[in-house]
Amino acid sequence: MKRQKLLPVLSTLLLLTPLSTQVAALTQQQELYQETLKAARSSDNPQVVAGLKQLGDYPLKPYILYTQLRARLDQLDARDALNFSERHPDIPLEGRLRWALTTSLGERGEWQQFTQLYKTLDNPNTTQECYAGRAALATNQRQEAYAIAGRLWVEGSSQPNACDPLFEQWMQAGGLTDAHALTRVLASLEAGNPSLAKYAAKQAKAATTRQQIEFAQSLYENPQQLLENPSILTKANPEHRRLLMLAVNRLRRSDLDAAIDLWVRDRERLSIPVEEQFEITDRLGIYKAKRFQPDSPATLAKLDPQFQRDDLTGWRARLAMINQDWKGVETLIGKLSAEERQSERWQYWLSVAQEKQGQQVNEQLKQLSKDRTFYGFLAAELSGSAFTMNHEPAELDEATLTRLAAMPAFQRIHELFELGELYDARSEWNQITRILPPREQHLAAHLVSSWGWYNQGIRGAIQSEKWNDLDIRFPDPFRSLFDTAAERNGITKTWATAIARQESAFWIQARSHAGARGLMQLMPATARDTAKKHELPLNGLGSLYDPQTNIDLGSAYLGEMYHRFDNNRVFATAAYNAGPNRVNRWLRDRGELPLDIWIETIPFDETRNYVQNVLSFAVIYDTRAGRPAQLLSDSEKKLLAFNQAN
């Protein structure tokens, strides 16, 4: 058998040279595609026909056909969607067309056609389910229709208008019982929707049901009464479990300690099953822990006396760190589950706790330093070990990459990426990679990364569980821009790169729900202020999607945070994520703590992970660039618990 040629990672670009040449030649076709797509949206059929003919075998022609069908959705029947699915079974658009047409047929009341398509949907939404109930009514399948109505009516939120005719007939037929009314009242109160609960309450007829509902509403309005008078809720009430949880969750908003007292007392009194206790126990305990109050350790012990919840035991260990009770830290780590106890986090803190008690832990730290994690890197610096990358470069064979690149799905993905249609490109990726074996998923990730779609390459590496392929997980596409900006702002070269890797994974067009934009995810106000302070150009918010503009402004702002927090990258990184005012507050409350304990007790999980990731990513980028790497500066290392006098 002829052995396949194995190529280094960077040669992926060479493999794709023919494809890149093809893309350059397709510029005119891309323009024609967009013009024809526009004509399809406006139902200009002669131009669509002419455009399709000129496009030849252009990969995105099905998108034009789909758009043409969507433009006259209210005129289609089920056969139109099914025919499209038969011709294009491997394109996500076929599912979208079936979905949209199913809803349209329901709106039109064309029940036979609707039912034909509805049966093909995997996860119909509530509107479609209500249309299914109405279709059943139209064909005298009343039992099926009323079952749908009863199931949907009891939800704790208002349902779509499409459900109203179904609910009305169900109610007129006597389907709505007191049990339905009580169930919806409870669901509405649990969802924080008391006005809907009042509506549902009016549907109850029996006096006993109305009393139950009034009691539930009373607990919602005044949960403190249950703490003061436990006799008002006993196991004789069939809804005692839900009512207790409702009262605890409501009371937590106004008085956390009272909610904890109520929960600890009544979870046993009312025999709440252990597995149903965990969610509320964890939530209450973590809220209490993050208040860092003197009684927090005792309260967590009361909530979880048998150390059943690793999250709470972990926070008990963190609280012991704050008090620098190292024997207590060691004991609590020993109470974690075996799997959690062996994690890098807790092995690091076990080493610190033991060292602070006079034990020799250098060998433990050297062992831990073999992990490419924040805690592994900390251990490396403390033990004088080299950082371990554990890099496993991909073996990229030309034949498989060429075959993947030639697949219709990847040709469509490439065109969509070039046109900036990333939602569609991701949909195509998700559909095709579901049927690829892990090795080909991994190669596909390298394929799209070589086009410049770095964040999808990173996702693909994770999807294929190739955690040690650092070539694809840590690309460095804008090194010269980051280097120049770092030098200008007095920050280390790879720090801003690590920020961009964490923030956007190098997606130039990234935009968060909050409005942060570009590689370094700058908020508009921050970008404007930074541009003004540093006299940097910002020609409208759209320019934040320009790599140089974004990197210049993001690096300047990062430099501001660095100098604001006395050249401490830990505090500055936290400020970049959570805002400088929050970091000031955290420093005011716990700034005297050793630096690693301060990081470990950041109350925002996102910010804690963010700081650890950014510092670790900077080590990886420095190491891969052949530069001296440090997780922490010399001055920062002096602030670690390990280096503090006992």
XYZ file of C-alpha atoms in Angstrom, residues 59-612:
554
model
C -21.657 26.144 -5.262
C -24.255 28.514 -3.786
C -26.924 28.163 -6.470
C -29.193 26.258 -4.024
C -29.250 29.391 -1.845
C -30.783 31.316 -4.732
C -33.411 28.618 -5.281
C -34.193 28.635 -1.567
C -34.516 32.424 -1.506
C -36.785 32.282 -4.538
C -39.066 29.831 -2.730
C -39.039 31.843 0.495
C -40.087 34.957 -1.422
C -43.403 33.270 -2.252
C -43.750 31.209 0.912
C -47.461 31.957 1.263
C -48.082 30.351 -2.136
C -46.135 27.116 -1.610
C -47.511 23.729 -0.683
C -45.844 20.839 1.110
C -44.647 19.259 -2.122
C -42.501 22.318 -2.916
C -40.545 21.924 0.323
C -40.287 18.152 0.019
C -39.028 18.432 -3.561
C -36.369 20.915 -2.439
C -35.369 18.501 0.334
C -35.081 15.642 -2.142
C -32.846 17.685 -4.459
C -30.703 19.179 -1.677
C -30.790 16.759 1.262
C -27.344 17.739 2.551
C -27.971 21.500 2.836
C -29.308 23.093 6.054
C -31.625 25.238 3.945
C -33.916 22.302 3.282
C -34.763 22.064 6.972
C -35.293 25.819 7.189
C -37.720 25.721 4.279
C -39.721 22.863 5.799
C -39.803 24.722 9.124
C -40.943 28.037 7.632
C -43.511 26.461 5.331
C -44.954 24.374 8.162
C -45.699 27.584 10.060
C -47.069 29.266 6.928
C -49.427 26.371 6.211
C -50.631 26.525 9.810
C -51.310 30.251 9.471
C -53.303 29.527 6.323
C -55.241 26.696 7.939
C -54.248 24.234 5.226
C -54.269 21.384 7.680
C -53.637 18.407 5.414
C -50.566 20.068 3.904
C -49.501 21.263 7.350
C -49.693 17.770 8.852
C -47.651 16.332 6.006
C -44.769 18.702 6.764
C -45.219 18.825 10.540
C -44.399 15.129 10.738
C -40.955 15.838 9.252
C -39.919 18.341 11.953
C -37.551 17.210 14.691
C -38.284 19.879 17.308
C -41.415 21.879 16.508
C -41.909 25.119 18.401
C -44.963 26.003 20.472
C -46.690 27.803 17.605
C -46.326 24.754 15.388
C -47.530 22.467 18.177
C -50.648 24.593 18.551
C -51.247 24.416 14.825
C -50.872 20.638 15.144
C -53.602 20.674 17.774
C -55.835 22.753 15.530
C -55.132 20.397 12.631
C -56.224 17.510 14.836
C -59.447 19.367 15.669
C -60.095 19.975 11.988
C -59.918 16.231 11.356
C -62.035 15.307 14.411
C -59.081 13.942 16.372
C -60.272 15.703 19.491
C -58.537 13.534 22.052
C -55.154 14.231 20.451
C -55.955 17.942 20.116
C -57.052 18.298 23.725
C -53.967 16.457 24.965
C -51.801 19.028 23.164
C -53.876 21.887 24.562
C -53.674 20.614 28.128
C -49.923 20.150 27.941
C -49.252 23.611 26.515
C -51.754 25.604 28.583
C -50.075 24.815 31.919
C -46.789 26.519 30.993
C -45.698 29.421 33.188
C -45.461 31.936 30.354
C -47.944 33.371 27.880
C -48.359 31.224 24.802
C -48.442 32.418 21.168
C -51.669 33.797 19.722
C -51.808 30.787 17.417
C -52.752 28.732 20.484
C -55.853 30.765 21.378
C -58.364 28.952 19.097
C -57.101 25.586 20.347
C -57.331 26.636 23.992
C -60.808 28.094 23.492
C -62.249 24.887 22.049
C -60.506 22.806 24.686
C -61.939 24.975 27.454
C -65.421 24.983 25.908
C -65.285 21.189 25.828
C -64.564 21.149 29.563
C -60.939 20.125 29.214
C -59.593 22.716 31.652
C -59.659 21.227 35.147
C -58.731 22.586 38.545
C -55.532 20.547 38.314
C -54.580 22.466 35.171
C -55.313 25.776 36.892
C -53.202 24.937 39.947
C -50.336 23.640 37.824
C -50.248 26.822 35.753
C -50.427 29.031 38.826
C -47.404 27.277 40.309
C -45.492 27.347 37.022
C -46.232 31.056 36.591
C -45.105 31.928 40.107
C -41.935 29.867 39.670
C -41.263 31.811 36.467
C -41.798 35.126 38.265
C -45.015 35.855 36.375
C -47.636 36.655 39.035
C -50.011 38.380 36.597
C -50.356 35.189 34.573
C -50.855 33.295 37.835
C -53.811 35.575 38.623
C -55.366 34.767 35.248
C -54.885 31.030 35.772
C -56.304 31.281 39.296
C -59.609 32.539 37.904
C -60.078 29.239 36.079
C -60.243 27.211 39.310
C -63.732 26.220 40.426
C -63.476 24.105 43.571
C -63.064 25.906 46.886
C -60.209 23.614 47.930
C -58.285 24.400 44.745
C -58.838 28.114 45.190
C -57.508 27.809 48.739
C -54.382 26.035 47.476
C -53.866 28.730 44.874
C -54.357 31.534 47.375
C -51.828 29.887 49.678
C -49.284 29.625 46.846
C -49.808 33.284 45.950
C -49.478 34.223 49.609
C -46.164 32.349 49.876
C -44.945 34.099 46.740
C -45.767 37.509 48.199
C -44.593 36.754 51.745
C -42.267 33.730 51.934
C -41.068 34.807 55.399
C -44.315 33.504 56.891
C -43.250 29.908 56.278
C -40.032 30.441 58.226
C -42.013 31.890 61.111
C -44.780 29.289 61.033
C -43.778 25.894 59.609
C -47.192 24.421 60.357
C -48.716 26.199 57.357
C -46.974 23.754 54.989
C -46.860 20.048 55.682
C -46.423 16.873 53.683
C -50.199 16.590 53.602
C -50.151 19.266 50.894
C -49.527 17.356 47.640
C -47.524 20.311 46.264
C -45.371 20.759 49.366
C -42.087 20.244 47.487
C -42.782 22.871 44.840
C -44.178 25.293 47.398
C -41.114 25.034 49.619
C -38.785 25.643 46.684
C -40.935 28.567 45.569
C -40.765 30.134 49.031
C -36.998 29.607 49.349
C -36.242 31.080 45.938
C -38.446 34.096 46.618
C -37.016 34.682 50.094
C -33.461 34.474 48.743
C -34.014 37.711 46.830
C -34.678 39.720 49.977
C -32.949 37.767 52.762
C -30.400 35.137 51.775
C -29.675 34.006 55.325
C -33.365 33.537 56.081
C -33.783 31.550 52.861
C -30.910 29.280 53.887
C -32.413 28.763 57.348
C -35.764 27.892 55.790
C -34.204 25.483 53.311
C -31.998 23.699 55.844
C -34.925 23.245 58.212
C -37.622 22.204 55.759
C -35.795 20.135 53.145
C -35.634 17.375 55.742
C -38.928 18.166 57.453
C -40.776 17.914 54.142
C -38.696 14.971 52.870
C -37.387 16.615 49.711
C -35.585 13.870 47.738
C -31.817 14.310 47.894
C -31.374 14.676 44.131
C -33.978 17.461 44.102
C -32.112 19.344 46.826
C -28.837 19.805 44.995
C -29.700 22.712 42.698
C -31.054 24.962 45.449
C -28.383 23.884 47.936
C -25.635 24.773 45.454
C -27.220 28.081 44.488
C -27.725 29.229 48.069
C -24.268 28.108 49.129
C -22.417 29.805 46.290
C -24.332 33.054 46.785
C -23.382 32.955 50.460
C -19.748 32.064 49.794
C -19.312 34.958 47.368
C -20.413 37.422 50.018
C -17.243 36.534 51.954
C -18.945 37.105 55.297
C -17.530 35.851 58.609
C -20.306 33.268 58.915
C -20.004 32.025 55.318
C -17.907 28.920 56.192
C -20.326 27.826 58.917
C -23.318 28.420 56.662
C -21.854 26.295 53.874
C -21.125 23.563 56.404
C -24.764 23.711 57.472
C -25.960 23.478 53.872
C -23.693 20.550 52.973
C -22.603 18.790 56.171
C -21.711 15.530 54.412
C -19.548 17.133 51.691
C -21.808 15.856 48.920
C -21.415 18.920 46.685
C -17.987 19.564 45.197
C -18.835 23.156 44.282
C -19.635 23.983 47.890
C -16.653 22.084 49.259
C -14.465 23.989 46.813
C -15.830 27.291 48.042
C -15.306 26.212 51.638
C -11.664 25.601 50.707
C -11.465 29.070 49.105
C -12.871 30.672 52.236
C -10.250 28.812 54.269
C -7.591 30.223 51.909
C -8.809 33.743 52.625
C -8.249 33.059 56.323
C -4.987 31.312 55.396
C -6.123 28.310 57.390
C -3.857 25.921 55.523
C -4.699 22.868 57.594
C -8.343 23.572 56.878
C -7.612 23.958 53.153
C -5.859 20.581 53.089
C -8.694 18.914 54.993
C -11.365 20.365 52.722
C -9.512 19.362 49.559
C -9.491 15.847 50.983
C -13.297 15.983 51.165
C -13.678 16.572 47.420
C -14.638 13.691 45.165
C -11.653 11.713 43.904
C -11.969 13.112 40.378
C -12.257 16.722 41.498
C -9.456 16.326 44.039
C -7.079 15.252 41.265
C -7.764 18.323 39.120
C -4.891 20.722 38.497
C -6.627 23.402 40.548
C -6.838 21.415 43.743
C -3.482 19.687 43.319
C -1.908 23.140 43.158
C -3.693 24.326 46.281
C -2.933 21.093 48.099
C 0.760 21.688 47.376
C 0.530 25.272 48.628
C -1.340 24.207 51.774
C 1.197 21.502 52.548
C 4.161 23.809 51.888
C 2.692 26.401 54.232
C 2.612 23.679 56.887
C 6.303 22.954 56.421
C 6.190 20.030 53.993
C 8.444 19.646 50.953
C 6.319 19.835 47.807
C 8.814 20.501 45.025
C 8.316 17.064 43.466
C 4.543 17.526 43.525
C 4.937 20.873 41.787
C 7.259 19.397 39.168
C 4.692 16.709 38.440
C 1.925 19.293 38.180
C 4.079 21.453 35.893
C 3.644 18.834 33.157
C 0.098 20.130 32.589
C -0.525 22.940 30.110
C -2.903 24.810 32.390
C -2.853 27.921 34.535
C -2.081 25.831 37.610
C 0.504 23.777 35.741
C 2.241 26.980 34.671
C 2.108 28.311 38.244
C 3.675 25.070 39.443
C 6.385 25.354 36.786
C 7.357 28.833 37.936
C 7.385 27.839 41.601
C 9.450 24.690 41.015
C 11.818 26.198 38.457
C 10.562 23.817 35.761
C 10.176 24.586 32.083
C 6.694 25.251 30.779
C 5.270 22.136 29.151
C 3.346 22.595 25.904
C 2.488 18.948 25.122
C 2.095 19.980 21.499
C 0.927 17.245 19.134
C 1.101 18.607 15.579
C -1.476 17.322 13.162
C -0.575 14.830 10.486
C -2.168 16.386 7.442
C -2.316 14.162 4.400
C -2.770 15.786 1.034
C -5.278 13.287 -0.302
C -7.786 13.736 2.519
C -7.475 17.521 2.603
C -7.947 17.722 -1.150
C -10.986 15.453 -0.944
C -12.524 17.528 1.855
C -11.895 20.790 0.001
C -13.630 19.364 -3.076
C -16.749 18.260 -1.197
C -19.815 20.356 -2.127
C -20.424 21.221 1.529
C -16.935 22.681 1.996
C -17.126 24.509 -1.319
C -20.315 26.144 -0.054
C -18.735 26.855 3.332
C -15.772 28.522 1.672
C -17.955 30.734 -0.496
C -20.177 31.688 2.424
C -17.108 32.549 4.485
C -15.731 34.690 1.672
C -19.068 36.499 1.424
C -19.251 37.069 5.186
C -22.324 34.839 5.604
C -20.988 33.143 8.719
C -24.351 32.026 10.127
C -24.965 29.970 7.003
C -21.340 28.834 6.908
C -21.598 27.532 10.480
C -24.871 25.772 9.727
C -23.183 24.018 6.818
C -20.196 23.157 9.025
C -22.410 21.693 11.742
C -24.302 19.541 9.269
C -21.327 18.118 7.386
C -19.067 17.526 10.391
C -21.764 15.478 12.131
C -21.150 12.735 9.599
C -17.347 13.003 9.514
C -15.148 10.789 11.699
C -13.081 12.685 14.316
C -9.897 12.563 12.243
C -11.616 14.234 9.295
C -13.290 16.762 11.600
C -9.784 17.667 12.741
C -8.530 18.035 9.180
C -11.609 20.074 8.287
C -10.721 22.448 11.114
C -7.297 22.966 9.557
C -8.936 23.482 6.190
C -11.174 26.351 7.319
C -8.448 27.867 9.489
C -6.213 28.098 6.434
C -8.853 30.312 4.811
C -8.583 32.724 7.741
C -11.613 31.384 9.608
C -9.564 30.987 12.762
C -12.328 30.844 15.338
C -14.041 27.991 13.505
C -10.715 26.190 13.267
C -10.385 26.508 17.041
C -13.923 25.192 17.507
C -13.176 22.332 15.159
C -10.125 21.336 17.190
C -12.288 21.263 20.313
C -15.051 19.370 18.505
C -12.564 16.703 17.426
C -10.954 16.759 20.906
C -7.522 17.654 19.561
C -6.607 19.681 22.618
C -2.862 19.387 22.002
C -2.824 20.612 18.405
C -1.509 24.049 19.296
C -0.998 25.059 15.672
C -4.725 25.316 15.136
C -5.806 26.177 18.680
C -3.391 29.105 18.963
C -3.038 30.826 15.599
C -1.178 34.136 15.473
C -2.511 35.882 12.372
C -1.884 39.507 13.386
C 1.486 39.215 15.102
C 3.091 42.305 13.583
C 0.095 44.495 14.482
C 0.073 43.223 18.061
C 3.855 43.592 18.413
C 3.799 47.201 17.233
C 0.849 48.124 19.465
C 2.407 46.386 22.478
C 5.665 48.293 22.109
C 3.824 51.591 21.744
C 1.759 50.993 24.905
C 4.438 49.492 27.126
C 2.882 46.049 27.519
C 4.269 42.568 26.922
C 4.094 41.424 23.321
C 1.660 38.541 23.593
C -0.669 39.885 26.278
C -3.036 41.632 23.864
C -2.815 38.628 21.534
C -3.968 36.436 24.416
C -6.825 38.862 25.103
C -7.962 38.620 21.473
C -7.685 34.824 21.552
C -9.940 34.749 24.623
C -12.344 37.470 23.492
C -13.016 36.611 19.854
C -10.743 33.712 18.870
C -9.566 36.104 16.116
C -12.988 36.597 14.563
C -12.644 40.036 13.000
C -16.410 40.593 12.755
C -17.221 39.408 16.289
C -19.987 41.316 18.048
C -21.352 40.431 21.470
C -24.929 40.786 22.677
C -23.734 43.735 24.753
C -22.358 45.447 21.647
C -18.608 44.765 22.024
C -16.929 44.678 18.621
C -14.005 43.152 16.809
C -10.916 41.176 17.714
C -10.474 42.611 21.208
C -14.221 43.117 21.788
C -14.252 46.837 22.459
C -17.395 48.522 23.694
C -18.270 51.645 21.674
C -17.878 54.056 24.609
C -14.527 52.544 25.580
C -13.319 52.746 21.986
C -14.315 56.409 21.661
C -12.717 57.383 24.980
C -9.524 55.486 24.186
C -9.272 56.986 20.707
C -9.633 60.470 22.168
C -7.110 59.935 24.975
C -4.472 58.418 22.721
C -5.239 60.462 19.599
C -5.917 57.317 17.599
C -8.170 57.266 14.529
C -11.703 55.896 14.884
C -13.735 56.536 11.770
C -17.080 55.322 13.053
C -17.881 52.150 14.960
C -17.630 50.096 11.790
C -13.874 50.652 11.824
C -13.675 48.520 14.991
C -13.918 45.556 12.620
C -10.657 46.664 11.020
C -7.870 44.625 12.681
C -5.375 47.471 12.962
C -7.884 49.923 14.431
C -9.179 47.353 16.906
C -5.729 46.175 17.970
C -4.433 49.743 18.337
C -7.375 50.788 20.513
C -7.595 47.534 22.475
C -3.877 47.535 23.237
C -4.007 51.196 24.271
C -6.888 50.481 26.655
C -5.076 47.431 28.023
C -2.023 49.632 28.592
C -4.232 52.093 30.485
C -5.435 49.315 32.779
C -1.862 48.115 33.254
C -0.665 51.509 34.450
C -3.838 52.170 36.434
C -3.284 48.985 38.448
C 0.404 49.571 39.175
C 1.745 47.395 36.355
C -0.050 44.307 37.649
C -1.276 42.230 34.704
C -3.605 40.149 36.870
C -5.627 43.137 38.032
C -5.461 44.786 34.608
C -6.703 41.642 32.865
C -9.573 41.353 35.322
C -10.398 45.018 34.681
C -10.417 44.476 30.916
C -13.111 41.837 31.415
C -15.166 43.039 34.382
C -14.400 46.761 34.369
C -11.967 48.763 36.510
C -14.600 49.852 39.030
C -15.415 46.267 39.965
C -11.739 45.407 40.280
C -11.237 48.438 42.517
C -14.049 47.161 44.722
C -12.586 43.650 44.843
C -9.186 45.100 45.730
C -10.718 47.250 48.433
C -12.432 44.197 49.916
C -9.686 41.575 49.475
C -6.667 43.308 47.979
C -4.440 42.333 50.884
C -4.686 38.653 49.939
C -1.856 36.809 48.208
C -2.261 37.195 44.457
C -3.166 33.593 43.657
C -5.796 33.564 46.421
C -7.187 36.833 45.059
C -7.530 35.229 41.619
C -9.074 32.076 43.078
C -11.711 34.092 44.927
C -12.779 36.439 42.128
C -16.557 36.299 42.621
C -17.370 36.291 38.890
C -16.673 32.813 37.518
C -16.315 34.251 34.028
C -13.685 36.764 35.126
C -11.746 34.196 37.152
C -11.561 31.867 34.144
C -10.805 34.819 31.876
C -7.793 35.930 33.907
C -6.421 32.408 34.121
